[in-house]
Coordinates of C-alpha atoms in Angstrom, one line a residue:
Chain A
M1105 CA -198.3 -422.6 -26.2
I1106 CA -201.6 -420.8 -25.1
E1107 CA -202.8 -417.8 -25.5
N1108 CA -205.8 -415.2 -24.2
K1109 CA -208.6 -414.4 -25.6
T1110 CA -209.0 -410.5 -26.1
F1111 CA -211.9 -408.0 -26.1
D1112 CA -212.4 -407.9 -29.3
E1113 CA -212.2 -411.0 -29.6
L1114 CA -215.2 -412.3 -27.4
T1115 CA -219.2 -412.2 -28.1
V1116 CA -222.1 -412.7 -26.3
G1117 CA -223.0 -416.0 -27.0
Q1118 CA -219.5 -417.8 -26.5
S1119 CA -219.1 -420.2 -24.5
D1120 CA -215.6 -423.0 -23.1
S1121 CA -215.5 -425.6 -21.2
L1122 CA -213.0 -427.9 -19.1
S1123 CA -213.6 -430.8 -17.2
R1124 CA -212.4 -431.6 -14.3
T1125 CA -212.6 -435.3 -11.9
L1126 CA -212.1 -434.7 -7.9
T1127 CA -210.3 -437.2 -6.0
Q1128 CA -210.6 -438.0 -2.4
E1129 CA -206.1 -436.3 -2.5
D1130 CA -208.2 -433.2 -4.5
I1131 CA -210.3 -432.7 -1.2
V1132 CA -207.2 -433.4 1.9
A1133 CA -205.0 -430.8 -0.5
F1134 CA -208.0 -428.1 -0.9
A1135 CA -208.5 -428.0 2.3
A1136 CA -204.6 -427.5 3.2
V1137 CA -204.6 -424.7 1.6
T1138 CA -207.8 -423.0 2.7
H1139 CA -207.2 -425.0 6.4
D1140 CA -210.9 -425.5 5.8
T1141 CA -211.4 -428.7 8.5
N1142 CA -214.7 -429.0 8.2
P1143 CA -215.2 -432.3 9.5
A1144 CA -218.3 -432.1 6.8
H1145 CA -214.7 -432.5 3.7
L1146 CA -212.4 -434.5 6.4
D1147 CA -214.5 -436.8 8.4
E1148 CA -216.5 -439.8 7.5
E1149 CA -217.6 -441.3 9.6
Y1150 CA -219.2 -437.6 11.2
A1151 CA -220.2 -437.0 7.1
K1152 CA -222.1 -441.0 7.1
N1153 CA -224.6 -439.2 9.6
T1154 CA -225.1 -435.6 7.4
L1155 CA -227.9 -434.5 4.9
F1156 CA -224.9 -436.2 2.4
K1157 CA -224.4 -439.4 4.0
G1158 CA -220.9 -439.5 3.0
T1159 CA -218.2 -436.1 2.2
I1160 CA -218.5 -434.3 -0.3
A1161 CA -216.0 -431.3 -1.7
H1162 CA -215.7 -427.7 -0.6
G1163 CA -217.7 -425.6 -2.4
M1164 CA -214.7 -423.0 -3.2
W1165 CA -212.6 -425.8 -4.6
T1166 CA -215.6 -426.0 -7.7
A1167 CA -215.0 -422.7 -7.6
G1168 CA -211.6 -422.6 -8.2
V1169 CA -212.2 -424.5 -11.2
I1170 CA -214.2 -422.2 -12.3
S1171 CA -211.2 -419.4 -11.6
A1172 CA -209.2 -421.5 -13.4
I1173 CA -211.5 -422.1 -16.5
L1174 CA -211.3 -417.7 -17.1
G1175 CA -206.9 -417.5 -15.9
T1176 CA -206.1 -420.0 -18.1
Q1177 CA -208.3 -420.2 -20.9
F1178 CA -210.5 -418.8 -21.9
P1179 CA -210.4 -415.4 -21.6
G1180 CA -206.9 -417.1 -20.0
A1181 CA -204.0 -414.7 -19.0
G1182 CA -204.4 -411.1 -18.2
T1183 CA -207.8 -411.2 -17.0
I1184 CA -208.7 -409.8 -13.9
Y1185 CA -211.0 -410.9 -11.3
L1186 CA -213.3 -408.3 -10.3
G1187 CA -216.3 -410.5 -9.3
Q1188 CA -218.6 -413.8 -9.2
T1189 CA -221.7 -414.6 -7.7
M1190 CA -222.6 -419.0 -6.7
Q1191 CA -224.9 -421.2 -6.0
F1192 CA -224.2 -424.1 -4.8
R1193 CA -227.3 -426.2 -6.1
R1194 CA -225.3 -430.2 -5.2
P1195 CA -223.0 -431.9 -3.7
V1196 CA -219.9 -432.8 -5.5
R1197 CA -217.9 -436.2 -4.0
A1198 CA -214.7 -437.5 -4.7
G1199 CA -214.8 -439.5 -8.5
D1200 CA -217.5 -437.2 -9.3
T1201 CA -216.5 -435.1 -12.6
V1202 CA -217.8 -431.8 -13.1
T1203 CA -217.4 -429.1 -16.6
V1204 CA -217.2 -426.0 -15.8
T1205 CA -219.0 -424.2 -18.8
V1206 CA -218.4 -420.1 -19.0
T1207 CA -220.6 -418.3 -21.3
V1208 CA -220.0 -414.1 -22.7
K1209 CA -223.3 -413.2 -21.1
E1210 CA -222.6 -409.0 -21.7
K1211 CA -219.8 -407.1 -23.5
N1212 CA -218.9 -403.7 -21.8
E1213 CA -216.8 -401.2 -24.4
E1214 CA -216.8 -398.7 -21.9
N1215 CA -214.6 -399.8 -19.5
G1216 CA -213.6 -404.1 -20.7
Q1217 CA -215.7 -405.2 -18.6
V1218 CA -217.5 -408.8 -19.7
V1219 CA -219.8 -410.7 -18.1
L1220 CA -220.1 -414.0 -18.3
D1221 CA -222.8 -417.1 -17.1
C1222 CA -221.2 -419.9 -15.0
L1223 CA -222.9 -423.4 -15.1
V1224 CA -221.1 -426.4 -13.5
T1225 CA -222.4 -429.6 -14.3
N1226 CA -221.0 -433.2 -13.1
Q1227 CA -221.1 -436.5 -15.0
K1228 CA -225.4 -437.4 -14.5
D1229 CA -226.1 -433.6 -16.6
E1230 CA -227.0 -431.9 -12.8
K1231 CA -226.6 -428.7 -11.8
V1232 CA -223.4 -428.3 -9.1
V1233 CA -222.8 -424.8 -9.3
V1234 CA -224.4 -421.7 -11.6
G1235 CA -223.9 -418.0 -10.5
E1236 CA -221.7 -415.1 -12.6
A1237 CA -218.0 -414.3 -12.8
R1238 CA -217.2 -409.9 -13.5
V1239 CA -214.0 -409.7 -15.4
I1240 CA -212.5 -407.2 -16.7
A1241 CA -210.5 -409.2 -20.2
P1242 CA -207.5 -408.8 -21.9
K1243 CA -206.9 -406.1 -24.3
E1244 CA -203.7 -408.1 -25.2
K1245 CA -203.0 -411.0 -27.4
I1246 CA -200.9 -413.2 -24.8
R1247 CA -199.2 -416.2 -25.7
H1248 CA -196.9 -418.1 -23.1
E1249 CA -196.1 -421.6 -22.5
A1250 CA -198.4 -423.5 -20.5
I1251 CA -197.5 -423.8 -17.3
A1252 CA -197.7 -427.1 -15.6
V1253 CA -200.2 -428.0 -12.5
P1254 CA -197.5 -427.9 -9.7
K1255 CA -197.2 -431.4 -8.1
I1256 CA -197.8 -431.2 -4.6
T1257 CA -198.1 -434.7 -1.8
I1258 CA -200.3 -435.4 1.3
G1259 CA -198.2 -435.8 4.6
Chain B
M1061 CA -212.9 -429.6 21.0
I1062 CA -215.1 -427.2 19.1
E1063 CA -218.2 -426.1 18.4
N1064 CA -221.0 -425.0 16.1
K1065 CA -223.1 -421.7 16.3
T1066 CA -226.8 -423.3 15.5
F1067 CA -229.6 -420.9 14.1
D1068 CA -230.8 -420.8 17.2
E1069 CA -227.4 -419.2 19.0
L1070 CA -227.2 -416.6 16.3
T1071 CA -227.6 -412.8 16.3
V1072 CA -228.0 -409.9 13.6
G1073 CA -225.0 -408.4 14.3
Q1074 CA -223.2 -410.9 15.8
S1075 CA -219.8 -411.3 13.8
D1076 CA -216.5 -413.6 14.1
S1077 CA -213.3 -413.2 12.3
L1078 CA -210.5 -414.9 11.2
S1079 CA -206.3 -414.3 9.8
R1080 CA -204.5 -416.3 7.6
T1081 CA -201.1 -415.1 6.8
L1082 CA -200.4 -416.2 2.9
T1083 CA -197.1 -418.2 2.3
Q1084 CA -195.5 -418.2 -2.1
E1085 CA -195.9 -421.3 -0.9
D1086 CA -200.1 -421.3 -0.7
I1087 CA -200.5 -420.0 -3.7
V1088 CA -198.1 -423.3 -5.5
A1089 CA -200.6 -425.3 -3.4
F1090 CA -203.2 -423.5 -4.2
A1091 CA -202.4 -423.7 -7.7
A1092 CA -201.9 -427.2 -7.7
V1093 CA -205.4 -428.8 -6.6
T1094 CA -207.7 -426.4 -9.0
H1095 CA -204.8 -426.7 -11.7
D1096 CA -205.1 -422.9 -12.2
T1097 CA -201.9 -422.8 -13.5
N1098 CA -202.1 -418.7 -14.7
P1099 CA -198.9 -416.7 -14.9
A1100 CA -200.2 -414.2 -12.8
H1101 CA -199.5 -415.8 -10.2
L1102 CA -196.5 -418.3 -11.3
D1103 CA -194.2 -416.6 -13.1
E1104 CA -192.6 -413.3 -11.3
E1105 CA -191.2 -412.8 -14.7
Y1106 CA -194.2 -411.9 -16.3
A1107 CA -195.9 -411.1 -13.2
K1108 CA -194.1 -407.9 -13.1
N1109 CA -194.7 -406.6 -15.8
T1110 CA -198.7 -406.3 -14.8
L1111 CA -200.5 -404.0 -13.4
F1112 CA -200.2 -406.1 -10.0
K1113 CA -196.1 -405.7 -10.8
G1114 CA -195.7 -409.2 -9.2
T1115 CA -197.7 -412.8 -8.7
I1116 CA -201.1 -412.5 -6.8
A1117 CA -202.5 -415.4 -5.2
H1118 CA -206.2 -416.3 -6.4
G1119 CA -208.8 -414.5 -5.3
M1120 CA -210.3 -418.1 -5.0
W1121 CA -207.9 -418.8 -2.4
T1122 CA -209.2 -415.2 -0.2
A1123 CA -212.6 -417.7 -0.6
G1124 CA -211.3 -420.8 0.7
V1125 CA -210.5 -418.5 4.0
I1126 CA -214.5 -417.4 3.6
S1127 CA -215.9 -421.1 3.7
A1128 CA -212.9 -422.1 6.7
I1129 CA -214.6 -419.5 8.9
L1130 CA -218.4 -420.8 8.1
G1131 CA -217.2 -424.1 8.0
T1132 CA -215.5 -424.8 11.2
Q1133 CA -215.7 -421.6 13.5
F1134 CA -219.0 -419.7 12.9
P1135 CA -221.9 -420.8 12.5
G1136 CA -219.4 -424.3 12.4
A1137 CA -219.6 -427.6 11.3
G1138 CA -223.4 -428.6 10.1
T1139 CA -223.4 -425.1 8.1
I1140 CA -224.7 -426.1 4.6
Y1141 CA -223.4 -423.2 2.0
L1142 CA -225.5 -422.4 0.4
G1143 CA -224.0 -419.4 -2.1
Q1144 CA -221.7 -416.5 -2.1
T1145 CA -221.5 -412.8 -3.5
M1146 CA -218.1 -411.2 -3.9
Q1147 CA -216.2 -409.0 -5.0
F1148 CA -212.2 -409.0 -5.6
R1149 CA -211.1 -405.6 -4.7
R1150 CA -207.5 -405.6 -4.1
P1151 CA -204.7 -408.1 -5.1
V1152 CA -202.9 -409.9 -1.5
R1153 CA -199.9 -411.2 -1.8
A1154 CA -197.2 -413.6 -0.6
G1155 CA -196.7 -412.7 3.1
D1156 CA -199.5 -410.3 3.5
T1157 CA -202.1 -411.4 6.0
V1158 CA -206.1 -411.6 5.2
T1159 CA -208.6 -410.9 8.5
V1160 CA -212.0 -412.5 7.2
T1161 CA -215.0 -411.3 8.9
V1162 CA -218.6 -412.7 8.6
T1163 CA -221.4 -410.6 10.8
V1164 CA -225.1 -412.6 10.9
K1165 CA -226.9 -410.0 8.2
E1166 CA -230.2 -411.5 7.7
K1167 CA -232.3 -414.4 9.5
N1168 CA -235.1 -416.5 8.3
E1169 CA -237.8 -418.3 11.2
E1170 CA -238.5 -420.1 7.7
N1171 CA -236.5 -422.1 6.2
G1172 CA -233.7 -421.4 8.5
Q1173 CA -231.3 -419.1 6.0
V1174 CA -228.8 -416.6 7.2
V1175 CA -227.2 -414.6 5.3
L1176 CA -223.7 -412.8 6.8
D1177 CA -222.1 -410.3 5.2
C1178 CA -218.2 -410.9 4.6
L1179 CA -216.0 -408.6 5.1
V1180 CA -211.7 -409.8 4.5
T1181 CA -209.1 -406.7 4.6
N1182 CA -205.5 -407.2 4.9
Q1183 CA -202.9 -405.4 6.7
K1184 CA -203.4 -402.2 6.7
D1185 CA -207.0 -402.6 7.0
E1186 CA -207.7 -402.1 3.0
K1187 CA -210.4 -404.0 2.1
V1188 CA -210.2 -407.2 -0.3
V1189 CA -213.0 -409.1 -0.7
V1190 CA -216.3 -408.0 0.2
G1191 CA -219.7 -409.9 -0.2
E1192 CA -222.2 -412.1 1.7
A1193 CA -222.5 -415.9 2.4
R1194 CA -226.1 -417.9 2.5
V1195 CA -225.9 -421.1 5.2
I1196 CA -228.6 -422.6 6.3
A1197 CA -227.1 -422.3 10.0
P1198 CA -227.5 -426.0 12.1
K1199 CA -229.9 -427.3 13.7
E1200 CA -228.7 -428.6 16.2
K1201 CA -225.5 -428.0 18.4
I1202 CA -222.8 -429.7 17.7
R1203 CA -219.4 -430.5 19.6
H1204 CA -216.3 -432.5 17.5
E1205 CA -212.6 -432.6 17.7
A1206 CA -210.9 -429.5 15.8
I1207 CA -209.8 -431.5 13.2
A1208 CA -205.7 -430.6 12.4
V1209 CA -204.7 -428.9 9.3
P1210 CA -204.1 -431.4 6.5
K1211 CA -200.4 -431.4 5.8
I1212 CA -198.5 -431.1 2.4
T1213 CA -195.5 -431.2 0.7
I1214 CA -194.8 -430.0 -3.2
G1215 CA -193.4 -431.3 -4.9

């Protein structure tokens, strides 16, 4: 069972983290679901001759990991996502482990909105994405069984 | 063959669009690749009792369609994604058709950066996401074969 954090339970400065290691299959699957077939992500021969000297993840995959922590962990179920800002600072490559840390920056008692600082670092502790999320935090406590990550197969 | 738009070819006010129809499988696949298993996206029984009265897409899937037009079409290959702001205005559901329109808002001759207004509407012409992208536009013309969207299977 997992449970969310309600607006009342959140305090300014409180934070939580989630890590993911990116695979080449994740990059292909992300292209499949978004139709973002930019060769920078999928064509190693092409990508060797770019600034990044090889294929890189879609920035929005990393953004998806921010969404994952907000929607499943902190604040979790019942969170309504209002907005996100992001600066893509460095590329993420297959094999990299990214850690998303979200920290409560502001709470608005009148409308239930919460602003969270979002920092994504890689295994070298370099910043890869920085930004802010704006959500309506859950009003009510929700406990539910963790949903298994669906399985997908490429091809 | 597809070709990109270079910085010099872009003019303020110029725009381009891309449409996608979301399937239930897209929602499951997006959860698989991001690990965002928020029940609002995957559990119909749970979602029936939420504000949105049913499962909805991850906001970041819609953001992925913005990334797709920027990376494959306008400006296309060679674009370096620096940042994105987004406000999630309305939910997107399986069966909805979203249209992303990106419009050149600012060009900075000194650093090659371009700001694009991003507007995502649904089939009722309602705004679902609004925001801005910041990119470095391609300096050089790139022509390459369109890459087929990879196939994935759920399960």
